[in-house]
Short mmCIF file of C-alpha atoms in Angstrom, two decimals:
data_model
loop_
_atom_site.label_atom_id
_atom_site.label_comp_id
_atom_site.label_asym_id
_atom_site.label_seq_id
_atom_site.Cartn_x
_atom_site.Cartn_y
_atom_site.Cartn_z
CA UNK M 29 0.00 0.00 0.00
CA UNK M 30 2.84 2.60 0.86
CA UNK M 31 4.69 1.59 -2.21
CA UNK M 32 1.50 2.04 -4.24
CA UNK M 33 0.99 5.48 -2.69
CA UNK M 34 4.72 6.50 -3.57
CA UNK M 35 4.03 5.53 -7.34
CA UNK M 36 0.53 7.50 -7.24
CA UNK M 37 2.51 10.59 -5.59
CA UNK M 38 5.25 10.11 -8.18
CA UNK M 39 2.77 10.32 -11.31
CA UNK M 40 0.77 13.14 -9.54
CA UNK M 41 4.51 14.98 -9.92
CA UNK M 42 5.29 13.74 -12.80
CA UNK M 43 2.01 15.36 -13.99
CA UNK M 44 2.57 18.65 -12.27
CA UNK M 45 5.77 18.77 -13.57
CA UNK M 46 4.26 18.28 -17.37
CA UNK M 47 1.66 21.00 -16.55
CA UNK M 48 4.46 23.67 -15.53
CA UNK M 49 6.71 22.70 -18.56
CA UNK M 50 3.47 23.39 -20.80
CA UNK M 51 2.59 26.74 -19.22
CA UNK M 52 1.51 29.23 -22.06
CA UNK M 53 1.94 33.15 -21.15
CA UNK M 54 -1.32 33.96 -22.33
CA UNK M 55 -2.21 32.26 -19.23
CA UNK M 56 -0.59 34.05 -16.41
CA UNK M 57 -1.49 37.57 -17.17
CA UNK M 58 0.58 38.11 -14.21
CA UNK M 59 3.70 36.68 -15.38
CA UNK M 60 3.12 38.97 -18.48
CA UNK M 61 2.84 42.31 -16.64
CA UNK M 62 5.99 41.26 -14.97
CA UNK M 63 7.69 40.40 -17.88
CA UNK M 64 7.12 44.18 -19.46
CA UNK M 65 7.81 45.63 -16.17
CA UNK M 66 11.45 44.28 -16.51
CA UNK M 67 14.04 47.55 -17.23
CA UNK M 68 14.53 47.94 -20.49
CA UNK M 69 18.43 46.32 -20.48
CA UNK M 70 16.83 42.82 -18.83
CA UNK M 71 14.28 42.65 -21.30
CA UNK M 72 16.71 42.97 -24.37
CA UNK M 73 19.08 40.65 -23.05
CA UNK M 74 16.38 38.42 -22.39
CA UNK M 75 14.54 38.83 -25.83
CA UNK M 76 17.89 38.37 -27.67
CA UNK M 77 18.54 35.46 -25.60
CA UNK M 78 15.19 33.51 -26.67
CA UNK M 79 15.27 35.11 -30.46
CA UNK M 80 18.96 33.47 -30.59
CA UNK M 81 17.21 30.49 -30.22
CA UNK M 82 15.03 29.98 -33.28
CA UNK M 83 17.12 29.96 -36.22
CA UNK M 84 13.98 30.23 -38.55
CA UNK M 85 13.43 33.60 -36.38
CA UNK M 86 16.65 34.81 -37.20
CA UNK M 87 16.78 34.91 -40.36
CA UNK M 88 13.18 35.95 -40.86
CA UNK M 89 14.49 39.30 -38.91
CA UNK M 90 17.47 39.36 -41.02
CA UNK M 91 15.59 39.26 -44.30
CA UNK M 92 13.05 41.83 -42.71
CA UNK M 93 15.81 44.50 -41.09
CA UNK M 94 18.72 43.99 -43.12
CA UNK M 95 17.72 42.80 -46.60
CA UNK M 96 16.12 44.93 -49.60
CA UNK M 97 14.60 43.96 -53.14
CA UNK M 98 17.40 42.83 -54.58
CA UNK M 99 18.07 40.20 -51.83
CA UNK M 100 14.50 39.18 -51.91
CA UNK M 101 15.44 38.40 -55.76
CA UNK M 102 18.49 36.49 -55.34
CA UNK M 103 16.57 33.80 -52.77
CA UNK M 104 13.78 33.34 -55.30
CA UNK M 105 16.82 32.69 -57.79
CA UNK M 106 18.89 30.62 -55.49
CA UNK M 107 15.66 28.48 -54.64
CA UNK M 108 14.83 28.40 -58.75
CA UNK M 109 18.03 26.40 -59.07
CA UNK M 110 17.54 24.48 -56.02
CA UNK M 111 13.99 23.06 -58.23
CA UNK M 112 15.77 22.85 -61.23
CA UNK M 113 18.33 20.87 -59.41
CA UNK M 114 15.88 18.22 -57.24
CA UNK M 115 14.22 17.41 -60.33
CA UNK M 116 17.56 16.96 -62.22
CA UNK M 117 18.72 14.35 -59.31
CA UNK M 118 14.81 12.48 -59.48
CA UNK M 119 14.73 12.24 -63.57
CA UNK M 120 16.57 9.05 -64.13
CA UNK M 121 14.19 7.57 -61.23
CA UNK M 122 11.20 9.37 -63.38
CA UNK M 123 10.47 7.36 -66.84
CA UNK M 124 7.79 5.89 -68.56
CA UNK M 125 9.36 1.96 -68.16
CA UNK M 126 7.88 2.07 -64.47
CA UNK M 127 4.82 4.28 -64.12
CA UNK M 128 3.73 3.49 -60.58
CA UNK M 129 7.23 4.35 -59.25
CA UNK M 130 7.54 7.50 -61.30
CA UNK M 131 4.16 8.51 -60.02
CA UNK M 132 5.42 7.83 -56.31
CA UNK M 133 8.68 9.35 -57.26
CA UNK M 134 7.65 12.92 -58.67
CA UNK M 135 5.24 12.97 -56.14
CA UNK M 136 8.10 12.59 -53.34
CA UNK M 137 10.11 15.34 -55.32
CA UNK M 138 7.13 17.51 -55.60
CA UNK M 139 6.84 17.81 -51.60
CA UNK M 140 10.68 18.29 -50.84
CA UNK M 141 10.60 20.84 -53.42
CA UNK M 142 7.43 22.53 -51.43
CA UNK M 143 9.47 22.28 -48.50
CA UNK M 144 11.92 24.28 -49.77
CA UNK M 145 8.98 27.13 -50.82
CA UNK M 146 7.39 27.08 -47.32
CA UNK M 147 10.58 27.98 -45.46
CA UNK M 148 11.03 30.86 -48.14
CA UNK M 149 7.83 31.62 -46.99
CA UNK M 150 8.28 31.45 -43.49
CA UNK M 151 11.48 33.94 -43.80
CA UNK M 152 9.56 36.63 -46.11
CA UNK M 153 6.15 36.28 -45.88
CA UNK M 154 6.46 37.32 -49.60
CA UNK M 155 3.46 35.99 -51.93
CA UNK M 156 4.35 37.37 -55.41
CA UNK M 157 7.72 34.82 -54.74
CA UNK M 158 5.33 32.38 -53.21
CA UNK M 159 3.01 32.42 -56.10
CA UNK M 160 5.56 32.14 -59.17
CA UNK M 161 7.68 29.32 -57.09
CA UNK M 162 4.90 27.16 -56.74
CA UNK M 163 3.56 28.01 -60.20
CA UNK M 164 6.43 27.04 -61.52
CA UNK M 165 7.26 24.05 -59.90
CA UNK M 166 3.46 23.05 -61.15
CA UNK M 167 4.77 23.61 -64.31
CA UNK M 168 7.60 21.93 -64.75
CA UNK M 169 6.28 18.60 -63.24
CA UNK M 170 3.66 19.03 -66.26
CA UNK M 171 6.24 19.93 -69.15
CA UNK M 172 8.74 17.40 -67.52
CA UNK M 173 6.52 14.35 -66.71
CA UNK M 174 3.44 14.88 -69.10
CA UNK M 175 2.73 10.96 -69.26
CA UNK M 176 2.32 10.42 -65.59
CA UNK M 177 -1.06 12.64 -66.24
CA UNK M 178 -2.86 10.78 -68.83
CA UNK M 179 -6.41 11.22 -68.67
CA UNK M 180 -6.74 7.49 -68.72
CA UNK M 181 -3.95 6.98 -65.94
CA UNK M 182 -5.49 4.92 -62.66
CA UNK M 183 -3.66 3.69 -59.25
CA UNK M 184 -3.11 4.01 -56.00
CA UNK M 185 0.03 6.40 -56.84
CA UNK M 186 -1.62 8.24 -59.70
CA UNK M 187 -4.45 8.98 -57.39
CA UNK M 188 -2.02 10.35 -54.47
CA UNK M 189 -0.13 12.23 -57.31
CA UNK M 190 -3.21 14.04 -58.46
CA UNK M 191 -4.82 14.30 -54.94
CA UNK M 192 -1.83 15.84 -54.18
CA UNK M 193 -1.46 18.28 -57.53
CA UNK M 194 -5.19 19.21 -56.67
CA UNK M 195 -4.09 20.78 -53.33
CA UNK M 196 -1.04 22.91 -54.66
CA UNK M 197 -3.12 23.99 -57.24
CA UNK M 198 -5.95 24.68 -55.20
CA UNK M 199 -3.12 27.13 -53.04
CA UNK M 200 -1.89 28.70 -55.48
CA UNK M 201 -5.32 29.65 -56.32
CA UNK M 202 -6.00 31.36 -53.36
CA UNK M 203 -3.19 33.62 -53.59
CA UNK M 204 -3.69 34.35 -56.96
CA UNK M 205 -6.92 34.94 -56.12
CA UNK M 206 -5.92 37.96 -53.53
CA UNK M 207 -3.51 39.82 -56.14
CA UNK M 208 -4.38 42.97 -57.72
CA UNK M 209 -5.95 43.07 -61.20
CA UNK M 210 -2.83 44.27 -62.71
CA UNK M 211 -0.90 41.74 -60.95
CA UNK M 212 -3.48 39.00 -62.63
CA UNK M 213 -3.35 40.36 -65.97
CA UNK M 214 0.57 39.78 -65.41
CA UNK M 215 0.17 35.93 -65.46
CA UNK M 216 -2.82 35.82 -67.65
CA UNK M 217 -0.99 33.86 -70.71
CA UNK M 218 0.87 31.21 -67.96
CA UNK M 219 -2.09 30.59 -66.32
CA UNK M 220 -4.49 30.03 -69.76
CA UNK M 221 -1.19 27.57 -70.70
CA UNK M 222 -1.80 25.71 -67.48
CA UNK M 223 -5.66 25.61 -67.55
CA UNK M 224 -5.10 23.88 -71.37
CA UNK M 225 -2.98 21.32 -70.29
CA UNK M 226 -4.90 20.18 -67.40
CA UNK M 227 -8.13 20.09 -69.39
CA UNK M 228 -6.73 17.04 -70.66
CA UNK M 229 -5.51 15.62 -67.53
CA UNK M 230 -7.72 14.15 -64.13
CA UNK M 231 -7.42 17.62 -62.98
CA UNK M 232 -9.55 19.33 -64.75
CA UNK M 233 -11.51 20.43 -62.89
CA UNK M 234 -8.54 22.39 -60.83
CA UNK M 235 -8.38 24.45 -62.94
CA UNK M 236 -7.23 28.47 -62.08
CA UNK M 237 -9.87 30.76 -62.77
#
């Protein structure tokens, strides 16, 4: 009985001990007063001290302080030749002799590569970028891979494939859908090119309107 009181006492600790580790500011209103009371050389050392911390952070205040147009132009580039390069390493895995790999294949290189765009993303909260990088990594696993969307194409791995095409193009909608009519205008002939190809394809009915 004592030893089975000990292990209840231990959990009810362990428990406590989860709850404090879990504490969220926006409950202690307290603790948050307290915190802005600090002086003003405690509270920098301290916010530098948890900013250090989250490297995504850091260079998301980077990009936003210390960076201008033209750096905002050289990431997109850097992260165009980052696509060009993923899909250069998955080609030889990507062929018509073995459909329901290549369909399993792109569709593995088609979520490392929007990986890659959500961290841009994350750093500059920039949608113009947003919008042509996923645009165009839509279009080059249509120019590149054409076959693996035959209208007449069926398994388990097309059907993740297009489920999965469905979704970025359904995105990329949305933001599209938020730009100015100039802007729009902009991308009018990509965006027809797009909608004819997948008229042909199962997603035809995602198309961008």
């Amino acid at each position: 009985m004592i030893n089975d009181f000990f292990v209840k006492e231990s959990c009810n600790f362990s428990e406590a001990n989860t709850k404090q580790i879990e504490m969220k500011l926006k409950d202690v209103p307290a603790l948050k007063i307290a915190i802005l009371d600090l002086p003003t050389k405690e509270k920098d050392k301290l916010l530098l001290r948890l900013i250090n911390k989250d490297e995504t952070l850091v260079e998301h205040l980077h990009f936003q302080l210390l960076e201008d147009e033209s750096d905002l132009q050289n990431r997109v580039k850097i992260i165009y030749e980052k696509i060009d390069l993923q899909f250069k390493k998955s080609n030889h895995l990507i062929n018509q002799i073995n459909i329901i790999r290549s369909h399993r294949q792109l569709l593995l290189t088609l979520k490392t590569l929007s990986g890659i765009v959500n961290y841009h993303v994350q750093i500059t909260k920039d949608k113009v970028s947003e919008f042509e990088l996923r645009k165009y990594i839509l279009q080059e696993s249509f120019t590149r891979y054409s076959y693996l969307f035959n209208k007449y194409t069926t398994g388990e791995n097309a059907e993740k494939l297009f489920k999965y095409q469905a979704g970025r193009l359904k995105l990329i909608q949305s933001i599209f859908d938020k730009f100015h009519e100039d802007l729009k205008y902009d991308y009018e002939n990509e965006i027809q090119q797009l909608n004819d190809f997948l008229k042909e394809t199962p997603l035809k009915n995602s198309r961008i309107e």
